[in-house]
mmCIF file of C-alpha atoms in Angstrom:
data_model
loop_
_atom_site.group_PDB
_atom_site.id
_atom_site.type_symbol
_atom_site.label_atom_id
_atom_site.label_comp_id
_atom_site.label_asym_id
_atom_site.label_seq_id
_atom_site.Cartn_x
_atom_site.Cartn_y
_atom_site.Cartn_z
ATOM 1 C CA MET L 1094 -131.282 157.288 176.641
ATOM 2 C CA GLN L 1095 -132.606 154.443 178.315
ATOM 3 C CA THR L 1096 -133.788 152.321 175.452
ATOM 4 C CA ASN L 1097 -130.357 152.060 174.304
ATOM 5 C CA PHE L 1098 -129.042 151.357 177.804
ATOM 6 C CA THR L 1099 -131.100 148.317 178.337
ATOM 7 C CA ILE L 1100 -130.534 147.001 174.966
ATOM 8 C CA LEU L 1101 -126.540 147.271 175.916
ATOM 9 C CA GLN L 1102 -127.353 145.411 179.462
ATOM 10 C CA ARG L 1103 -129.237 142.339 176.994
ATOM 11 C CA LEU L 1104 -127.065 142.575 174.361
ATOM 12 C CA HIS L 1105 -123.664 142.407 177.310
ATOM 13 C CA SER L 1106 -125.878 139.555 179.287
ATOM 14 C CA ILE L 1107 -126.173 137.440 176.183
ATOM 15 C CA LEU L 1108 -122.132 138.239 175.639
ATOM 16 C CA SER L 1109 -121.070 137.248 178.901
ATOM 17 C CA HIS L 1110 -123.314 133.833 179.114
ATOM 18 C CA THR L 1111 -121.919 133.160 175.700
ATOM 19 C CA ASN L 1112 -118.100 133.217 177.002
ATOM 20 C CA ILE L 1113 -119.246 130.862 179.936
ATOM 21 C CA SER L 1114 -121.040 128.769 177.842
ATOM 22 C CA ARG L 1115 -117.451 128.405 175.771
ATOM 23 C CA ARG L 1116 -115.839 128.067 179.144
ATOM 24 C CA LEU L 1117 -117.725 125.052 179.976
ATOM 25 C CA CYS L 1118 -117.510 123.236 176.733
ATOM 26 C CA THR L 1119 -113.924 123.734 176.876
ATOM 27 C CA SER L 1120 -113.538 122.847 180.500
ATOM 28 C CA HIS L 1121 -115.727 119.325 179.747
ATOM 29 C CA GLY L 1122 -115.074 118.823 176.365
ATOM 30 C CA SER L 1123 -112.298 119.271 173.746
ATOM 31 C CA GLN L 1124 -109.922 120.076 176.610
ATOM 32 C CA LEU L 1125 -110.370 117.385 178.677
ATOM 33 C CA LYS L 1126 -106.990 115.130 179.109
ATOM 34 C CA ARG L 1127 -106.488 111.705 179.490
ATOM 35 C CA LEU L 1128 -103.746 109.578 180.804
ATOM 36 C CA VAL L 1129 -103.020 106.122 180.857
ATOM 37 C CA LEU L 1130 -100.432 105.335 184.331
ATOM 38 C CA ILE L 1131 -99.240 101.623 184.873
ATOM 39 C CA SER L 1132 -97.018 100.758 187.910
ATOM 40 C CA LYS L 1133 -94.092 99.024 187.967
ATOM 41 C CA SER L 1134 -94.896 98.346 191.801
ATOM 42 C CA LYS L 1135 -96.494 95.095 193.608
ATOM 43 C CA SER L 1136 -97.260 96.439 196.085
ATOM 44 C CA ILE L 1137 -100.058 96.587 197.125
ATOM 45 C CA PHE L 1138 -99.185 99.463 199.818
ATOM 46 C CA HIS L 1139 -97.227 101.635 197.034
ATOM 47 C CA ASN L 1140 -100.171 101.154 194.645
ATOM 48 C CA LEU L 1141 -102.556 101.988 196.993
ATOM 49 C CA ALA L 1142 -100.439 105.246 197.961
ATOM 50 C CA LEU L 1143 -100.019 106.624 194.831
ATOM 51 C CA GLU L 1144 -104.391 105.950 194.449
ATOM 52 C CA GLU L 1145 -104.888 107.971 197.182
ATOM 53 C CA TRP L 1146 -101.456 110.253 196.580
ATOM 54 C CA MET L 1147 -103.257 111.273 193.372
ATOM 55 C CA TYR L 1148 -107.095 111.745 195.195
ATOM 56 C CA GLU L 1149 -105.273 114.577 196.909
ATOM 57 C CA ASN L 1150 -102.852 116.036 195.316
ATOM 58 C CA LYS L 1151 -104.379 115.841 191.626
ATOM 59 C CA ASP L 1152 -106.797 118.189 189.456
ATOM 60 C CA PHE L 1153 -108.919 116.177 188.211
ATOM 61 C CA ALA L 1154 -110.942 119.167 186.529
ATOM 62 C CA ASP L 1155 -109.139 119.045 182.959
ATOM 63 C CA VAL L 1156 -107.695 115.926 183.259
ATOM 64 C CA GLU L 1157 -108.965 111.743 183.740
ATOM 65 C CA TYR L 1158 -106.310 108.658 184.906
ATOM 66 C CA LEU L 1159 -106.998 104.963 184.568
ATOM 67 C CA LEU L 1160 -104.227 104.012 186.871
ATOM 68 C CA LEU L 1161 -103.268 99.760 185.631
ATOM 69 C CA TRP L 1162 -101.290 97.298 188.466
ATOM 70 C CA LYS L 1163 -101.393 94.117 190.095
ATOM 71 C CA ASN L 1164 -100.433 93.295 193.180
ATOM 72 C CA ARG L 1165 -98.024 90.008 194.812
ATOM 73 C CA PRO L 1166 -100.341 88.118 196.958
ATOM 74 C CA THR L 1167 -102.401 90.079 198.794
ATOM 75 C CA VAL L 1168 -105.708 89.983 200.814
ATOM 76 C CA VAL L 1169 -107.502 93.252 200.641
ATOM 77 C CA PHE L 1170 -110.276 94.813 202.782
ATOM 78 C CA GLY L 1171 -112.519 97.786 202.824
ATOM 79 C CA ARG L 1172 -112.301 100.309 205.151
ATOM 80 C CA HIS L 1173 -114.975 99.551 207.617
ATOM 81 C CA GLN L 1174 -114.691 95.877 207.534
ATOM 82 C CA ASN L 1175 -113.469 93.420 210.261
ATOM 83 C CA PRO L 1176 -110.638 91.743 208.408
ATOM 84 C CA TRP L 1177 -110.397 88.768 210.805
ATOM 85 C CA LEU L 1178 -114.385 88.431 210.246
ATOM 86 C CA GLU L 1179 -113.470 88.348 206.553
ATOM 87 C CA ALA L 1180 -110.453 86.620 205.905
ATOM 88 C CA ASN L 1181 -108.320 83.825 207.359
ATOM 89 C CA VAL L 1182 -105.481 86.459 208.493
ATOM 90 C CA SER L 1183 -102.878 84.042 210.416
ATOM 91 C CA LEU L 1184 -103.490 81.495 207.620
ATOM 92 C CA ALA L 1185 -102.156 84.358 205.121
ATOM 93 C CA THR L 1186 -99.749 85.335 207.463
ATOM 94 C CA LYS L 1187 -98.173 82.275 207.346
ATOM 95 C CA TYR L 1188 -98.253 82.052 203.514
ATOM 96 C CA GLY L 1189 -96.635 85.718 203.428
ATOM 97 C CA VAL L 1190 -99.581 87.208 201.911
ATOM 98 C CA ASP L 1191 -100.138 90.874 202.613
ATOM 99 C CA ILE L 1192 -103.164 92.294 204.458
ATOM 100 C CA SER L 1193 -104.003 95.136 203.708
ATOM 101 C CA ARG L 1194 -106.967 98.576 203.889
ATOM 102 C CA ARG L 1195 -107.855 100.266 201.654
ATOM 103 C CA SER L 1196 -109.594 103.866 202.201
ATOM 104 C CA SER L 1197 -112.731 102.921 199.980
ATOM 105 C CA GLY L 1198 -115.488 100.675 201.101
ATOM 106 C CA GLY L 1199 -117.345 97.301 199.646
ATOM 107 C CA GLY L 1200 -115.842 93.796 200.383
ATOM 108 C CA THR L 1201 -112.632 92.082 200.844
ATOM 109 C CA VAL L 1202 -110.888 90.852 197.125
ATOM 110 C CA TYR L 1203 -107.843 88.380 196.853
ATOM 111 C CA HIS L 1204 -105.082 89.423 194.692
ATOM 112 C CA ASP L 1205 -101.879 88.149 193.210
ATOM 113 C CA GLU L 1206 -100.410 88.193 190.013
ATOM 114 C CA GLY L 1207 -102.967 86.535 187.991
ATOM 115 C CA ASN L 1208 -105.249 89.664 188.535
ATOM 116 C CA LEU L 1209 -105.408 93.336 187.066
ATOM 117 C CA ASN L 1210 -106.812 96.335 189.054
ATOM 118 C CA LEU L 1211 -107.752 99.402 187.723
ATOM 119 C CA SER L 1212 -108.453 103.083 188.927
ATOM 120 C CA PHE L 1213 -110.220 105.690 187.196
ATOM 121 C CA LEU L 1214 -109.832 109.144 188.306
ATOM 122 C CA THR L 1215 -111.897 111.594 187.946
ATOM 123 C CA SER L 1216 -114.210 114.667 189.051
ATOM 124 C CA ARG L 1217 -117.284 113.740 190.966
ATOM 125 C CA ALA L 1218 -119.157 115.518 188.648
ATOM 126 C CA ARG L 1219 -117.480 113.099 185.947
ATOM 127 C CA TYR L 1220 -117.962 110.007 188.279
ATOM 128 C CA ASN L 1221 -119.687 107.071 186.317
ATOM 129 C CA ARG L 1222 -118.987 103.678 187.225
ATOM 130 C CA LYS L 1223 -121.379 101.507 184.703
ATOM 131 C CA ALA L 1224 -119.581 103.876 182.376
ATOM 132 C CA ASN L 1225 -116.311 102.880 183.715
ATOM 133 C CA LEU L 1226 -117.432 99.032 183.733
ATOM 134 C CA ASN L 1227 -118.235 98.771 180.155
ATOM 135 C CA LEU L 1228 -115.799 101.041 178.932
ATOM 136 C CA VAL L 1229 -113.326 97.799 179.934
ATOM 137 C CA VAL L 1230 -116.029 95.188 178.686
ATOM 138 C CA ASP L 1231 -116.464 96.048 175.354
ATOM 139 C CA ALA L 1232 -112.167 96.220 175.200
ATOM 140 C CA LEU L 1233 -112.205 92.791 175.915
ATOM 141 C CA THR L 1234 -115.074 91.286 173.977
ATOM 142 C CA ALA L 1235 -113.855 93.414 171.364
ATOM 143 C CA ARG L 1236 -110.973 91.364 171.406
ATOM 144 C CA TRP L 1237 -111.770 88.096 172.889
ATOM 145 C CA ASP L 1238 -114.846 85.966 172.757
ATOM 146 C CA LEU L 1239 -115.863 86.632 176.007
ATOM 147 C CA ASP L 1240 -119.978 86.982 177.472
ATOM 148 C CA LEU L 1241 -119.779 89.457 179.573
ATOM 149 C CA THR L 1242 -122.278 91.967 180.796
ATOM 150 C CA VAL L 1243 -122.564 94.277 183.948
ATOM 151 C CA ASN L 1244 -125.166 93.431 186.636
ATOM 152 C CA ASP L 1245 -127.270 95.224 188.898
ATOM 153 C CA ARG L 1246 -124.508 95.161 191.377
ATOM 154 C CA ASP L 1247 -122.096 96.658 189.552
ATOM 155 C CA ASP L 1248 -120.359 93.432 189.270
ATOM 156 C CA ILE L 1249 -118.435 92.374 185.730
ATOM 157 C CA MET L 1250 -120.295 88.803 185.429
ATOM 158 C CA LEU L 1251 -119.057 85.799 183.545
ATOM 159 C CA GLU L 1252 -121.483 83.923 181.316
ATOM 160 C CA LYS L 1253 -124.104 86.074 184.171
ATOM 161 C CA PHE L 1254 -122.793 83.735 186.539
ATOM 162 C CA TYR L 1255 -119.629 83.982 187.317
ATOM 163 C CA LYS L 1256 -118.427 87.003 188.877
ATOM 164 C CA VAL L 1257 -114.974 88.076 187.528
ATOM 165 C CA SER L 1258 -114.715 91.358 189.300
ATOM 166 C CA GLY L 1259 -115.040 93.464 192.529
ATOM 167 C CA THR L 1260 -115.574 97.356 192.436
ATOM 168 C CA ALA L 1261 -115.601 100.028 195.454
ATOM 169 C CA ALA L 1262 -115.259 103.429 195.300
ATOM 170 C CA LYS L 1263 -113.862 106.858 196.900
ATOM 171 C CA LEU L 1264 -116.784 109.954 196.681
ATOM 172 C CA GLY L 1265 -115.386 113.310 197.954
ATOM 173 C CA ARG L 1266 -116.922 116.781 197.142
ATOM 174 C CA VAL L 1267 -115.069 117.088 193.781
ATOM 175 C CA GLN L 1268 -113.010 114.258 193.243
ATOM 176 C CA SER L 1269 -113.914 110.540 192.717
ATOM 177 C CA TYR L 1270 -112.862 107.464 191.933
ATOM 178 C CA HIS L 1271 -113.647 103.650 190.668
ATOM 179 C CA HIS L 1272 -111.447 100.759 191.211
ATOM 180 C CA PHE L 1273 -112.060 97.434 190.565
ATOM 181 C CA THR L 1274 -110.523 93.628 190.215
ATOM 182 C CA LEU L 1275 -110.340 91.572 186.862
ATOM 183 C CA LEU L 1276 -110.285 88.074 188.029
ATOM 184 C CA VAL L 1277 -107.238 86.718 184.554
ATOM 185 C CA ASP L 1278 -105.619 84.220 186.315
ATOM 186 C CA VAL L 1279 -105.865 83.814 190.233
ATOM 187 C CA ASP L 1280 -104.724 81.015 192.079
ATOM 188 C CA GLN L 1281 -108.706 80.133 193.128
ATOM 189 C CA GLN L 1282 -107.325 77.599 196.355
ATOM 190 C CA LYS L 1283 -105.384 80.483 197.614
ATOM 191 C CA LEU L 1284 -108.226 82.578 197.464
ATOM 192 C CA LEU L 1285 -110.764 80.348 198.760
ATOM 193 C CA GLN L 1286 -108.435 79.101 201.705
ATOM 194 C CA CYS L 1287 -107.756 83.042 202.469
ATOM 195 C CA LEU L 1288 -110.524 84.817 202.332
ATOM 196 C CA THR L 1289 -112.375 81.980 204.929
ATOM 197 C CA SER L 1290 -112.460 83.442 208.087
ATOM 198 C CA VAL L 1291 -111.959 80.902 211.326
ATOM 199 C CA MET L 1292 -113.648 84.009 213.551
ATOM 200 C CA GLN L 1293 -116.260 82.127 215.884
ATOM 201 C CA GLY L 1294 -119.113 84.254 217.943
ATOM 202 C CA ALA L 1295 -118.227 87.316 216.428
ATOM 203 C CA ASP L 1296 -121.021 89.969 216.892
ATOM 204 C CA SER L 1297 -120.022 93.459 214.656
ATOM 205 C CA LYS L 1298 -121.501 96.136 212.939
ATOM 206 C CA ALA L 1299 -118.432 96.026 209.958
ATOM 207 C CA THR L 1300 -119.373 95.950 206.631
ATOM 208 C CA ARG L 1301 -119.734 91.822 205.529
ATOM 209 C CA SER L 1302 -118.381 90.536 202.230
ATOM 210 C CA SER L 1303 -121.214 88.943 199.530
ATOM 211 C CA PRO L 1304 -119.486 85.689 198.560
ATOM 212 C CA ALA L 1305 -120.109 84.525 195.081
ATOM 213 C CA SER L 1306 -119.210 81.644 192.360
ATOM 214 C CA VAL L 1307 -115.812 83.092 190.681
ATOM 215 C CA ARG L 1308 -113.771 81.842 187.464
ATOM 216 C CA ASN L 1309 -110.829 82.681 185.669
ATOM 217 C CA LEU L 1310 -111.448 84.579 182.249
ATOM 218 C CA ILE L 1311 -108.150 82.562 181.444
ATOM 219 C CA GLU L 1312 -110.190 79.618 181.058
ATOM 220 C CA ARG L 1313 -112.553 81.026 178.639
ATOM 221 C CA ALA L 1314 -109.261 83.047 176.636
ATOM 222 C CA PRO L 1315 -106.300 80.939 177.233
ATOM 223 C CA ASP L 1316 -103.377 84.170 175.424
ATOM 224 C CA MET L 1317 -104.866 86.430 177.776
ATOM 225 C CA THR L 1318 -102.094 88.557 179.537
ATOM 226 C CA PHE L 1319 -101.797 91.523 182.047
ATOM 227 C CA GLU L 1320 -99.705 93.488 178.893
ATOM 228 C CA SER L 1321 -102.531 92.643 176.773
ATOM 229 C CA LEU L 1322 -105.009 93.561 179.081
ATOM 230 C CA VAL L 1323 -103.030 96.919 179.935
ATOM 231 C CA GLU L 1324 -102.803 97.358 176.423
ATOM 232 C CA VAL L 1325 -106.278 96.905 175.039
ATOM 233 C CA ILE L 1326 -108.262 98.679 178.018
ATOM 234 C CA GLY L 1327 -105.090 101.425 178.225
ATOM 235 C CA GLN L 1328 -106.365 101.605 174.256
ATOM 236 C CA ASN L 1329 -110.184 101.992 174.748
ATOM 237 C CA PHE L 1330 -109.734 104.491 177.436
ATOM 238 C CA LEU L 1331 -107.933 106.761 175.220
ATOM 239 C CA HIS L 1332 -109.957 106.385 171.885
ATOM 240 C CA LYS L 1333 -113.132 106.943 173.987
ATOM 241 C CA ASN L 1334 -112.065 110.553 174.279
ATOM 242 C CA ASN L 1335 -110.703 110.293 170.692
ATOM 243 C CA GLU L 1336 -106.891 110.195 171.597
ATOM 244 C CA GLN L 1337 -104.251 108.006 170.175
ATOM 245 C CA VAL L 1338 -101.966 106.099 172.661
ATOM 246 C CA ASN L 1339 -98.445 107.795 172.938
ATOM 247 C CA SER L 1340 -95.801 108.255 175.317
ATOM 248 C CA GLU L 1341 -97.249 111.451 176.834
ATOM 249 C CA ASN L 1342 -100.306 109.824 177.381
ATOM 250 C CA TYR L 1343 -99.466 105.996 177.747
ATOM 251 C CA ARG L 1344 -96.419 105.455 180.812
ATOM 252 C CA TRP L 1345 -95.016 103.117 183.099
ATOM 253 C CA ILE L 1346 -94.657 104.427 186.735
ATOM 254 C CA ASP L 1347 -92.677 104.129 190.026
ATOM 255 C CA PRO L 1348 -95.677 104.665 191.825
ATOM 256 C CA VAL L 1349 -93.101 105.519 195.561
ATOM 257 C CA ASN L 1350 -90.555 108.491 193.070
ATOM 258 C CA GLU L 1351 -90.497 110.869 195.882
ATOM 259 C CA GLU L 1352 -89.645 113.380 193.156
ATOM 260 C CA ASP L 1353 -92.829 112.624 191.337
ATOM 261 C CA TYR L 1354 -94.610 112.510 194.332
ATOM 262 C CA PRO L 1355 -93.696 113.904 197.335
ATOM 263 C CA GLY L 1356 -95.124 112.539 200.722
ATOM 264 C CA ILE L 1357 -96.234 109.282 199.260
ATOM 265 C CA SER L 1358 -93.146 107.313 201.501
ATOM 266 C CA GLU L 1359 -95.781 108.286 204.116
ATOM 267 C CA ILE L 1360 -98.620 107.537 202.983
ATOM 268 C CA VAL L 1361 -97.222 104.278 202.064
ATOM 269 C CA ALA L 1362 -95.781 103.622 206.072
ATOM 270 C CA ARG L 1363 -99.210 105.137 206.898
ATOM 271 C CA LEU L 1364 -101.197 102.459 204.991
ATOM 272 C CA GLU L 1365 -98.816 99.326 206.057
ATOM 273 C CA SER L 1366 -99.241 100.384 209.920
ATOM 274 C CA TRP L 1367 -100.971 98.192 212.936
ATOM 275 C CA GLN L 1368 -103.138 101.042 213.577
ATOM 276 C CA TRP L 1369 -104.223 101.467 209.985
ATOM 277 C CA VAL L 1370 -104.956 97.766 209.111
ATOM 278 C CA TYR L 1371 -106.586 96.630 212.226
ATOM 279 C CA GLY L 1372 -106.653 99.980 214.685
ATOM 280 C CA LYS L 1373 -109.552 101.263 212.130
ATOM 281 C CA THR L 1374 -111.147 98.063 212.486
ATOM 282 C CA PRO L 1375 -115.028 98.877 213.684
ATOM 283 C CA ALA L 1376 -115.730 97.066 217.236
ATOM 284 C CA PHE L 1377 -117.163 94.015 217.563
ATOM 285 C CA SER L 1378 -117.233 91.386 220.028
ATOM 286 C CA ILE L 1379 -117.216 87.451 220.614
ATOM 287 C CA PHE L 1380 -119.169 85.185 222.966
ATOM 288 C CA ARG L 1381 -118.218 81.569 223.330
ATOM 289 C CA ALA L 1382 -120.107 78.824 225.944
ATOM 290 C CA PHE L 1383 -118.013 75.732 226.742
ATOM 291 C CA VAL L 1384 -118.854 72.763 228.155
ATOM 292 C CA GLY L 1385 -116.750 70.544 230.683
ATOM 293 C CA HIS L 1386 -117.108 68.024 233.268
ATOM 294 C CA PHE L 1387 -115.604 68.851 237.168
ATOM 295 C CA ASN L 1388 -116.212 67.141 240.245
ATOM 296 C CA SER L 1389 -118.378 64.741 238.519
ATOM 297 C CA LYS L 1390 -121.415 67.175 237.191
ATOM 298 C CA PRO L 1391 -121.470 69.187 234.325
ATOM 299 C CA CYS L 1392 -119.945 72.657 233.927
ATOM 300 C CA THR L 1393 -120.665 75.728 231.295
ATOM 301 C CA LEU L 1394 -118.250 78.489 231.085
ATOM 302 C CA LYS L 1395 -119.037 81.472 229.091
ATOM 303 C CA ILE L 1396 -116.399 84.252 227.755
ATOM 304 C CA SER L 1397 -117.583 87.622 226.645
ATOM 305 C CA ILE L 1398 -114.625 89.589 224.897
ATOM 306 C CA THR L 1399 -114.880 93.382 223.329
ATOM 307 C CA VAL L 1400 -112.658 94.671 221.578
ATOM 308 C CA GLU L 1401 -112.527 98.310 220.491
ATOM 309 C CA LYS L 1402 -109.875 100.120 217.254
ATOM 310 C CA GLY L 1403 -108.332 96.727 217.600
ATOM 311 C CA ASN L 1404 -107.440 96.757 220.748
ATOM 312 C CA LEU L 1405 -108.701 93.985 223.600
ATOM 313 C CA THR L 1406 -110.957 96.031 226.468
ATOM 314 C CA SER L 1407 -112.948 93.439 227.763
ATOM 315 C CA LEU L 1408 -113.073 89.802 229.022
ATOM 316 C CA ILE L 1409 -115.578 88.668 231.759
ATOM 317 C CA MET L 1410 -115.614 84.908 232.617
ATOM 318 C CA GLU L 1411 -118.662 83.050 233.908
ATOM 319 C CA VAL L 1412 -119.984 79.733 235.098
ATOM 320 C CA ASP L 1413 -123.310 78.665 235.453
ATOM 321 C CA ARG L 1414 -125.048 77.416 238.879
ATOM 322 C CA MET L 1415 -124.067 74.247 238.528
ATOM 323 C CA CYS L 1416 -120.185 74.904 238.962
ATOM 324 C CA ASP L 1417 -120.944 77.018 242.476
ATOM 325 C CA ASP L 1418 -118.641 75.583 244.192
ATOM 326 C CA LEU L 1419 -115.670 76.911 241.212
ATOM 327 C CA GLN L 1420 -116.792 80.011 242.189
ATOM 328 C CA ASP L 1421 -114.120 81.073 244.320
ATOM 329 C CA LEU L 1422 -111.829 80.470 241.225
ATOM 330 C CA MET L 1423 -113.587 82.307 238.473
ATOM 331 C CA GLU L 1424 -113.277 85.481 240.799
ATOM 332 C CA THR L 1425 -109.665 85.017 241.329
ATOM 333 C CA MET L 1426 -109.709 84.562 237.345
ATOM 334 C CA GLN L 1427 -111.993 87.217 236.249
ATOM 335 C CA LYS L 1428 -109.647 89.561 239.383
ATOM 336 C CA TYR L 1429 -106.000 88.473 236.765
ATOM 337 C CA TYR L 1430 -108.283 90.322 233.333
ATOM 338 C CA LEU L 1431 -109.622 93.342 235.899
ATOM 339 C CA SER L 1432 -105.692 94.203 236.919
ATOM 340 C CA ASN L 1433 -103.614 93.499 233.994
ATOM 341 C CA LEU L 1434 -106.234 94.749 230.822
ATOM 342 C CA ASN L 1435 -104.582 97.381 229.476
ATOM 343 C CA SER L 1436 -106.434 97.269 225.799
ATOM 344 C CA PRO L 1437 -103.508 95.753 224.795
ATOM 345 C CA SER L 1438 -103.344 95.165 220.476
ATOM 346 C CA LEU L 1439 -105.201 92.633 219.327
ATOM 347 C CA THR L 1440 -102.023 90.467 217.981
ATOM 348 C CA ARG L 1441 -100.389 86.826 218.608
ATOM 349 C CA GLU L 1442 -97.637 88.232 220.396
ATOM 350 C CA ASN L 1443 -100.007 89.961 223.084
ATOM 351 C CA ILE L 1444 -102.896 88.128 223.613
ATOM 352 C CA GLU L 1445 -100.174 84.614 224.447
ATOM 353 C CA ASN L 1446 -97.953 86.653 226.741
ATOM 354 C CA LEU L 1447 -101.299 87.646 228.129
ATOM 355 C CA GLN L 1448 -102.553 84.031 228.750
ATOM 356 C CA THR L 1449 -99.364 83.268 230.017
ATOM 357 C CA GLY L 1450 -99.753 85.411 232.587
ATOM 358 C CA PHE L 1451 -102.831 84.181 233.168
ATOM 359 C CA GLU L 1452 -101.494 80.524 233.988
ATOM 360 C CA LEU L 1453 -99.168 81.629 236.320
ATOM 361 C CA TYR L 1454 -101.503 83.596 238.690
ATOM 362 C CA VAL L 1455 -104.395 82.021 238.814
ATOM 363 C CA LEU L 1456 -102.178 78.133 239.260
ATOM 364 C CA ALA L 1457 -100.275 80.529 241.750
ATOM 365 C CA GLU L 1458 -103.838 81.168 243.503
ATOM 366 C CA SER L 1459 -105.623 78.153 243.339
ATOM 367 C CA GLY L 1460 -104.771 74.782 244.852
ATOM 368 C CA SER L 1461 -103.819 71.027 242.639
ATOM 369 C CA ASN L 1462 -107.051 69.365 242.153
ATOM 370 C CA GLU L 1463 -108.161 72.723 240.954
ATOM 371 C CA THR L 1464 -105.306 72.753 238.453
ATOM 372 C CA VAL L 1465 -107.461 70.574 235.431
ATOM 373 C CA PHE L 1466 -110.738 73.809 235.857
ATOM 374 C CA VAL L 1467 -107.738 76.234 235.534
ATOM 375 C CA GLN L 1468 -106.076 75.076 232.081
ATOM 376 C CA TRP L 1469 -109.548 74.362 230.834
ATOM 377 C CA VAL L 1470 -110.492 77.922 231.128
ATOM 378 C CA SER L 1471 -107.253 79.027 230.225
ATOM 379 C CA ASN L 1472 -107.340 76.682 226.907
ATOM 380 C CA SER L 1473 -111.151 77.757 226.323
ATOM 381 C CA ILE L 1474 -109.832 81.855 226.502
ATOM 382 C CA LYS L 1475 -107.738 80.715 223.935
ATOM 383 C CA SER L 1476 -109.585 79.293 221.048
ATOM 384 C CA CYS L 1477 -111.495 82.646 221.118
ATOM 385 C CA PHE L 1478 -108.217 83.916 219.987
ATOM 386 C CA SER L 1479 -107.547 81.298 217.550
ATOM 387 C CA PHE L 1480 -108.284 83.543 214.515
ATOM 388 C CA LEU L 1481 -105.418 85.713 215.073
#
């Protein structure tokens, strides 16, 4: 009896293990589905919101997604970056370029309608950025005569020198997405202008971007378009899973349709908010020194600024010993900031209002012969915030 019972136990164990193996095989093999979604929107906030909504609400255990889109002109920086240190925010704003922060890490990039954005959304267990990049390279080189490779930094390189794709990812416990760009026909002059920061004297632990030489793919493939890229990459994504393109697995979508994606408008509002775009900036400081001449002798003004969560938290001024006769006036100036600096958000309007109040207060407290010095100090402070 004991022997028969033992045999039955072993048989049950074998059958159970076989069933588990079959379920695992089904889950990660024949039943795995792939869907290609192409966004109809050109808003970076809509498209990043859709990506985030899917990451939070979809189950990637048995379905993998490829999300494709293009944006109107946009500067996009990583979650842990300083926008003012990475880009010329004031110039970009003047051009009408959107400024956005994404939830993934990585460096700052410039998008316009000559740029293709791709996001591979899958389970953490199947996350494989090299496979995603090579899938795209294979699709492009099969259609066009291009010398494309993936380097050790997971950048797609044209002719082994020009960077045509920047990559970033978000990895959760069970979910993940890997997204990157393709430079197709981007306005490179505007890209350079928007990604050249004018901030001086900054000290920050924020992630810095790595500059690289870039080139548009259209220079080597003149017939390349957004539509043709979507077609060849989307088909390759499906064919790699032995799926044929049809209306069920290859669809154009409205990313802010509340019926399809309930609650997505709230995500869009958060991504557009000043608190997300600028308030998530890691703490940083600015130190600048300015030299002037007063009372027939040189004078060095040192200005130290601290910013936390996008708010101006301190501004300290001091002059060297050569300007001892101006110390009382400096104390008056510093008193203004100690009394009126209530951690304003770092915006051009707030700083201009703060400086207007500064000039009115200090000029009222100083003598007429000190007006030139006061104006010099005020202009020096304004120069520290010229990046806004």
